[in-house]
Tab-separated table of C-alpha atoms and ligand atoms in Angstrom:
chain	number	residue	atom	x	y	z
A	1	MET	CA	118.117	173.107	28.862
A	2	GLU	CA	120.088	173.350	25.646
A	3	ILE	CA	122.939	171.735	23.754
A	4	ILE	CA	126.269	173.556	24.259
A	5	LYS	CA	129.517	173.686	22.313
A	6	LEU	CA	132.726	173.549	24.336
A	7	ILE	CA	136.105	175.235	23.962
A	8	PRO	CA	138.918	173.143	25.467
A	9	ALA	CA	141.750	173.978	27.862
A	10	CYS	CA	145.059	173.574	25.983
A	11	LYS	CA	148.258	171.926	27.314
A	12	ASP	CA	151.751	172.159	25.785
A	13	TYR	CA	153.519	169.227	27.474
A	14	LEU	CA	156.971	168.572	26.032
A	15	TRP	CA	155.953	165.491	24.011
A	16	GLY	CA	153.117	167.249	22.130
A	17	GLY	CA	152.776	167.822	18.382
A	18	THR	CA	150.875	170.279	16.178
A	19	LYS	CA	148.156	168.092	14.588
A	20	LEU	CA	145.435	169.330	16.914
A	21	LYS	CA	146.019	172.808	15.491
A	22	THR	CA	146.614	171.897	11.840
A	23	GLU	CA	144.081	169.067	11.426
A	24	TYR	CA	141.537	169.466	14.238
A	25	ASN	CA	140.952	173.235	14.095
A	26	LYS	CA	142.168	174.004	17.619
A	27	LYS	CA	142.947	177.666	18.273
A	28	THR	CA	145.824	178.422	20.640
A	29	ASP	CA	148.976	180.522	20.850
A	30	LEU	CA	150.902	177.537	22.178
A	31	GLU	CA	153.599	176.257	19.842
A	32	LYS	CA	153.113	172.590	20.688
A	33	LEU	CA	149.669	171.340	21.536
A	34	ALA	CA	149.896	168.070	23.455
A	35	GLU	CA	146.370	167.869	24.861
A	36	THR	CA	143.029	169.619	24.587
A	37	TRP	CA	140.753	169.028	27.583
A	38	GLU	CA	137.481	168.923	25.696
A	39	ILE	CA	135.012	168.129	28.486
A	40	SER	CA	136.574	169.232	31.751
A	41	VAL	CA	135.732	170.919	35.034
A	42	HIS	CA	139.114	170.014	36.555
A	43	ARG	CA	140.947	172.724	38.529
A	44	ASP	CA	144.006	172.215	36.287
A	45	GLY	CA	142.089	173.128	33.123
A	46	ALA	CA	138.359	173.684	32.689
A	47	SER	CA	136.546	173.860	29.341
A	48	LEU	CA	134.746	177.062	28.355
A	49	VAL	CA	131.226	177.237	26.955
A	50	ASP	CA	131.131	178.724	23.456
A	51	GLY	CA	129.069	181.914	23.212
A	52	LYS	CA	128.308	182.028	26.955
A	53	ASP	CA	131.473	183.679	28.268
A	54	CYS	CA	131.787	181.245	31.179
A	55	THR	CA	133.559	178.070	32.224
A	56	LEU	CA	131.804	174.733	32.057
A	57	ASN	CA	131.854	174.718	35.891
A	58	GLU	CA	129.962	178.026	36.041
A	59	TYR	CA	127.518	176.884	33.381
A	60	LEU	CA	126.744	173.657	35.233
A	61	ASP	CA	126.265	175.570	38.514
A	62	ASN	CA	123.661	177.731	36.760
A	63	ASN	CA	121.938	174.756	35.116
A	64	PRO	CA	121.273	172.224	37.878
A	65	GLY	CA	120.283	168.821	36.542
A	66	TYR	CA	122.210	169.327	33.282
A	67	LEU	CA	124.534	166.374	33.976
A	68	GLY	CA	121.777	163.987	35.060
A	69	THR	CA	120.893	161.755	37.983
A	70	ALA	CA	123.997	159.596	37.401
A	71	CYS	CA	126.186	162.614	38.338
A	72	PRO	CA	125.063	163.709	41.841
A	73	ASP	CA	128.575	164.982	42.700
A	74	GLY	CA	129.315	166.896	39.500
A	75	LEU	CA	131.023	165.881	36.278
A	76	PRO	CA	132.867	162.615	37.037
A	77	ILE	CA	134.870	162.385	33.794
A	78	LEU	CA	137.434	164.330	31.802
A	79	ALA	CA	137.633	163.844	28.031
A	80	LYS	CA	140.713	164.855	26.048
A	81	LEU	CA	142.375	164.749	22.672
A	82	ILE	CA	146.059	163.810	22.877
A	83	ASP	CA	148.731	164.266	20.158
A	84	SER	CA	151.939	162.414	20.969
A	85	ALA	CA	154.707	163.624	18.647
A	86	GLN	CA	156.953	161.847	21.181
A	87	SER	CA	156.202	159.044	23.643
A	88	LEU	CA	154.545	159.907	26.939
A	89	SER	CA	156.317	158.899	30.148
A	90	ILE	CA	155.855	155.392	31.510
A	91	GLN	CA	153.209	156.034	34.139
A	92	VAL	CA	150.515	154.661	36.389
A	93	HIS	CA	147.483	156.206	38.082
A	94	PRO	CA	146.190	155.364	41.558
A	95	GLY	CA	142.761	153.996	42.343
A	96	GLU	CA	140.097	156.033	44.141
A	97	GLU	CA	141.091	155.123	47.709
A	98	TYR	CA	144.817	155.884	47.321
A	99	ALA	CA	144.149	159.140	45.420
A	100	GLN	CA	141.719	160.410	48.064
A	101	LYS	CA	144.128	159.540	50.864
A	102	TYR	CA	147.347	160.969	49.399
A	103	GLU	CA	146.419	163.416	46.620
A	104	ASN	CA	143.081	165.025	47.478
A	105	ASP	CA	142.029	164.038	43.969
A	106	HIS	CA	140.220	161.147	42.340
A	107	GLY	CA	141.522	157.808	41.121
A	108	LYS	CA	141.962	157.441	37.415
A	109	THR	CA	140.757	154.719	35.164
A	110	GLU	CA	141.114	155.822	31.567
A	111	SER	CA	140.109	154.668	28.111
A	112	TRP	CA	141.680	155.376	24.745
A	113	PHE	CA	140.353	155.468	21.218
A	114	VAL	CA	143.038	155.621	18.518
A	115	VAL	CA	142.055	158.379	16.079
A	116	SER	CA	145.169	158.277	13.891
A	117	SER	CA	148.583	156.644	13.999
A	118	GLU	CA	151.949	156.784	12.285
A	119	PRO	CA	153.280	153.465	10.959
A	120	GLY	CA	154.704	151.308	13.769
A	121	SER	CA	152.923	153.200	16.582
A	122	PHE	CA	152.411	151.321	19.829
A	123	ILE	CA	151.292	151.634	23.418
A	124	TYR	CA	152.575	150.023	26.611
A	125	PHE	CA	149.874	148.217	28.573
A	126	GLY	CA	150.826	146.492	31.848
A	127	VAL	CA	153.815	144.234	32.519
A	128	ASN	CA	154.709	141.285	30.278
A	129	ARG	CA	155.594	138.916	33.145
A	130	GLU	CA	154.866	138.716	36.857
A	131	VAL	CA	157.319	140.987	38.716
A	132	THR	CA	158.070	141.989	42.300
A	133	ARG	CA	158.303	145.512	43.634
A	134	VAL	CA	162.065	145.065	44.098
A	135	GLU	CA	162.563	143.875	40.497
A	136	LEU	CA	160.538	146.717	39.092
A	137	LYS	CA	162.378	149.312	41.172
A	138	LYS	CA	165.735	147.965	40.011
A	139	ALA	CA	164.530	147.990	36.382
A	140	ILE	CA	163.619	151.681	36.707
A	141	GLU	CA	167.058	152.466	38.183
A	142	ASP	CA	168.839	150.394	35.495
A	143	ASN	CA	166.876	151.967	32.619
A	144	THR	CA	165.570	148.506	31.676
A	145	ILE	CA	161.914	149.038	32.604
A	146	LEU	CA	160.809	148.928	28.945
A	147	ASP	CA	161.909	145.255	28.753
A	148	TYR	CA	159.257	144.410	31.352
A	149	LEU	CA	156.337	146.090	29.590
A	150	ASN	CA	153.690	144.653	27.296
A	151	LYS	CA	154.027	146.478	23.964
A	152	ILE	CA	150.936	146.533	21.724
A	153	TYR	CA	150.919	147.896	18.159
A	154	VAL	CA	147.755	149.919	17.530
A	155	LYS	CA	145.919	151.392	14.548
A	156	PRO	CA	143.027	153.828	14.025
A	157	GLY	CA	139.764	152.420	15.383
A	158	ASP	CA	141.395	150.489	18.234
A	159	PHE	CA	140.136	151.131	21.773
A	160	ILE	CA	141.262	149.975	25.219
A	161	LEU	CA	140.307	150.359	28.876
A	162	ILE	CA	143.197	151.107	31.248
A	163	GLU	CA	142.159	150.439	34.819
A	164	ALA	CA	143.853	152.350	37.644
A	165	GLY	CA	147.073	150.526	38.604
A	166	THR	CA	147.965	149.471	35.052
A	167	ILE	CA	151.449	150.665	34.044
A	168	HIS	CA	151.048	152.297	30.627
A	169	ALA	CA	152.245	154.804	28.069
A	170	ILE	CA	151.117	156.247	24.763
A	171	GLY	CA	153.927	155.818	22.241
A	172	GLU	CA	154.920	158.412	19.665
A	173	GLY	CA	152.877	159.223	16.568
A	174	LEU	CA	149.405	158.651	18.009
A	175	LEU	CA	146.362	160.851	18.158
A	176	ILE	CA	144.096	159.580	20.894
A	177	CYS	CA	140.701	160.487	22.292
A	178	GLU	CA	140.826	159.728	26.021
A	179	VAL	CA	137.873	159.477	28.377
A	180	GLN	CA	138.927	159.152	31.998
A	181	GLN	CA	137.854	159.756	35.553
A	182	ASN	CA	138.027	163.433	36.550
A	183	SER	CA	141.568	163.332	37.935
A	184	ASN	CA	145.017	164.699	37.176
A	185	VAL	CA	147.129	162.358	39.299
A	186	THR	CA	149.936	160.709	37.345
A	187	TYR	CA	152.842	158.815	38.880
A	188	ARG	CA	155.704	158.968	36.397
A	189	MET	CA	157.989	155.902	36.611
A	190	TYR	CA	160.338	156.544	33.734
A	191	ASP	CA	160.779	159.431	31.308
A	192	TYR	CA	163.507	158.187	28.898
A	193	ASP	CA	165.978	160.592	30.614
A	194	ARG	CA	164.363	163.471	28.702
A	195	LYS	CA	164.775	167.164	29.554
A	196	ASP	CA	162.152	169.868	29.183
A	197	ALA	CA	162.559	173.242	27.415
A	198	ASN	CA	164.459	174.587	30.455
A	199	GLY	CA	166.899	171.676	30.503
A	200	ASN	CA	165.307	170.007	33.524
A	201	LYS	CA	164.228	166.416	33.862
A	202	ARG	CA	160.608	165.958	34.874
A	203	GLN	CA	159.975	164.649	38.344
A	204	LEU	CA	159.512	160.901	38.836
A	205	HIS	CA	157.253	159.422	41.526
A	206	VAL	CA	158.735	155.934	41.759
A	207	ASP	CA	157.668	154.930	45.271
A	208	LYS	CA	154.070	155.986	44.837
A	209	ALA	CA	154.021	154.347	41.403
A	210	LEU	CA	155.238	151.077	42.900
A	211	ASP	CA	152.602	151.349	45.660
A	212	VAL	CA	149.758	151.284	43.140
A	213	SER	CA	151.117	149.245	40.201
A	214	ILE	CA	149.617	145.895	39.194
A	215	MET	CA	152.579	143.502	39.083
A	216	LYS	CA	150.998	140.839	36.847
A	217	PRO	CA	150.186	140.856	33.133
A	218	ILE	CA	146.664	142.061	32.382
A	219	GLU	CA	144.617	140.147	29.855
A	220	GLY	CA	144.669	142.202	26.663
A	221	ALA	CA	141.602	144.231	25.972
A	222	VAL	CA	142.127	146.004	22.660
A	223	GLY	CA	138.900	146.173	20.666
A	224	THR	CA	138.442	147.571	17.162
A	225	VAL	CA	135.461	149.401	15.679
A	226	ASP	CA	134.069	149.061	12.167
A	227	PRO	CA	134.951	152.519	10.718
A	228	GLU	CA	131.589	152.803	8.956
A	229	LYS	CA	129.326	151.549	11.737
A	230	THR	CA	128.223	152.838	15.137
A	231	THR	CA	129.908	150.520	17.654
A	232	PRO	CA	129.702	150.346	21.477
A	233	MET	CA	133.191	150.488	22.984
A	234	ILE	CA	133.970	150.947	26.691
A	235	ASP	CA	131.485	149.898	29.377
A	236	CYS	CA	133.192	150.380	32.764
A	237	ASP	CA	131.699	151.110	36.210
A	238	LEU	CA	131.584	154.841	35.605
A	239	PHE	CA	130.904	155.545	31.915
A	240	THR	CA	130.203	154.158	28.465
A	241	THR	CA	131.745	155.241	25.168
A	242	GLU	CA	130.442	154.588	21.684
A	243	TYR	CA	131.966	155.091	18.257
A	244	PHE	CA	129.185	157.009	16.498
A	245	VAL	CA	128.720	157.263	12.717
A	246	ALA	CA	126.135	159.819	11.523
A	247	LYS	CA	125.435	158.415	8.021
A	248	GLY	CA	123.160	161.141	6.650
A	249	CYS	CA	120.776	161.623	9.552
A	250	SER	CA	120.986	159.785	12.867
A	251	ASP	CA	118.792	160.199	15.931
A	252	SER	CA	120.021	159.428	19.466
A	253	LEU	CA	117.579	159.345	22.358
A	254	THR	CA	118.507	161.171	25.545
A	255	ASP	CA	117.094	160.825	29.061
A	256	GLU	CA	117.412	162.270	32.554
A	257	THR	CA	120.107	159.853	33.777
A	258	SER	CA	123.078	161.364	31.942
A	259	PHE	CA	124.196	164.147	29.649
A	260	THR	CA	125.614	162.970	26.329
A	261	GLY	CA	129.020	164.168	25.108
A	262	PHE	CA	129.935	164.179	21.392
A	263	ILE	CA	133.556	164.646	20.282
A	264	PHE	CA	133.666	164.793	16.473
A	265	LEU	CA	136.781	163.233	14.978
A	266	ASP	CA	135.877	163.358	11.309
A	267	GLY	CA	133.324	164.696	8.842
A	268	CYS	CA	131.001	167.694	9.004
A	269	GLY	CA	127.289	168.407	9.259
A	270	THR	CA	124.855	169.629	11.888
A	271	ILE	CA	123.943	168.571	15.412
A	272	ALA	CA	120.604	169.662	16.888
A	273	PHE	CA	118.731	169.234	20.170
A	274	LYS	CA	115.293	170.820	20.558
A	275	GLU	CA	115.347	174.313	18.947
A	276	LYS	CA	119.104	174.699	18.902
A	277	CYS	CA	121.281	173.566	15.965
A	278	TYR	CA	125.049	173.846	15.445
A	279	ASP	CA	127.306	173.126	12.491
A	280	TYR	CA	130.098	170.742	13.422
A	281	ARG	CA	133.441	169.812	11.889
A	282	LYS	CA	136.245	167.540	13.066
A	283	GLY	CA	137.609	168.521	16.456
A	284	ASP	CA	134.315	170.002	17.726
A	285	THR	CA	132.846	168.920	21.086
A	286	PHE	CA	129.252	169.266	22.293
A	287	MET	CA	127.281	168.422	25.414
A	288	VAL	CA	123.587	167.573	25.375
A	289	PRO	CA	121.635	167.917	28.666
A	290	ALA	CA	120.152	165.011	30.609
A	291	GLU	CA	116.555	165.456	29.455
A	292	ASN	CA	114.182	163.290	27.484
A	293	GLY	CA	114.692	164.221	23.864
A	294	VAL	CA	116.338	163.416	20.563
A	295	VAL	CA	119.740	164.531	19.267
A	296	LYS	CA	119.714	164.771	15.479
A	297	VAL	CA	123.064	164.553	13.727
A	298	THR	CA	123.282	165.068	9.970
A	299	GLY	CA	126.216	164.771	7.596
A	300	ASN	CA	129.090	162.279	7.519
A	301	GLY	CA	130.340	162.820	11.065
A	302	LYS	CA	132.209	160.296	13.154
A	303	ALA	CA	132.291	160.968	16.872
A	304	ILE	CA	132.981	159.511	20.278
A	305	LYS	CA	129.780	159.558	22.278
A	306	ILE	CA	130.081	159.532	26.086
A	307	ARG	CA	127.482	158.848	28.774
A	308	ILE	CA	127.736	158.345	32.539
A	309	LYS	CA	126.356	155.186	34.091
A	310	GLN	CA	123.943	155.214	36.990
A	311	SER	CA	125.876	153.760	39.942
A	312	LYS	CA	124.621	150.452	41.317
A	313	GLU	CA	123.787	151.978	44.710
A	314	ALA	CA	121.667	154.720	43.133
A	315	ALA	CA	119.842	152.437	40.675
B	401	ZN	ZN1	147.672	157.750	31.834
C-alpha cells in the first residue's frame, strides 16, 4: 500500500475567515473558508484522494487493512483545520452512548492545537464554578452564559483535550488544527444572537446541551509544545497526536496497528514512504498505510502527526 495525499472537504460557516485560502494554499470557490476537513470519511464531508479520482471512503474500501488493526470499524477520527474570523458558538458534544441513542452518530471528544492566533485570542473551556441545570438554562435565556465559562488565553503551540460533555468555544482570531472522533453532532447553547447570510439565527439545542454538559469546572489541561522540537501531545482513549518537526531528515517508523496522518502546518520539503515521494508545503495532508516501514520527511516541515490507539479489548 502507498502513501496518499488528501484534498479536504470545505465548509463556509458564517464565522469563517480567509486564511486557509491565502496562507494554507486551500483551493475553493467559497468566499469564506471556516473549516477544511482534511482527514474525513464523514457523510457530511469526505476528503478526496489526490490523483486517484475517488473519495477517501472509496479508497479505503479498495485498500483493506490501510487503516490498521486499531480501526476494525473504519476511520474513527476526523481531522480539520479551523479559521475563526469570529467566535464559534458556545457548544457541547455528547458522549458515545447519548449520540448513538439520539443522533445515529458518534460521540465527540476533540483536541485542538493552536496554529496561529491574533493578540488576545481565547477559548472557553468548561464552567468556572459548579452550576445546576436550572442556573445554566436561566443564564442562556438571560444572555449571561459567558459569565459562567472558564476563559483561557491561548497562543501558537498550545494544545488541549476537550472531552465530550465539556462546554466550549473557539474564540475569534484563531487558526486551529482539530483532531476529533468521527462525528458531526454539535449542541449549540448560545450563538451571541448572530444572524446568518439569510438573516436567520442558527438553531440552538439547549435541552440536549444541558442533558450532556458537565456542570463542574474541569481541571485545566492546556499544554504547550517547544516550536523547534518534536513533542507528544494528546494521548486519549482513541488516538494520539504529536507535534512533529522534520529538521532536515526525520524517519518515523510505521506498523500494522494504525495508519499515520501528517498535517503540515509550516515549512516545505518531501515526504516519502517506500517508492512513493511527494513534495509538501504548509496546509498539505498525507496518510501513510498501516504497514511496517519508514516515513522519511525532509526539509523544515512542522506537522501534526496522528495515530489511532489499539483499544484495550483488542490488545
Ligand atoms: Zn466543538
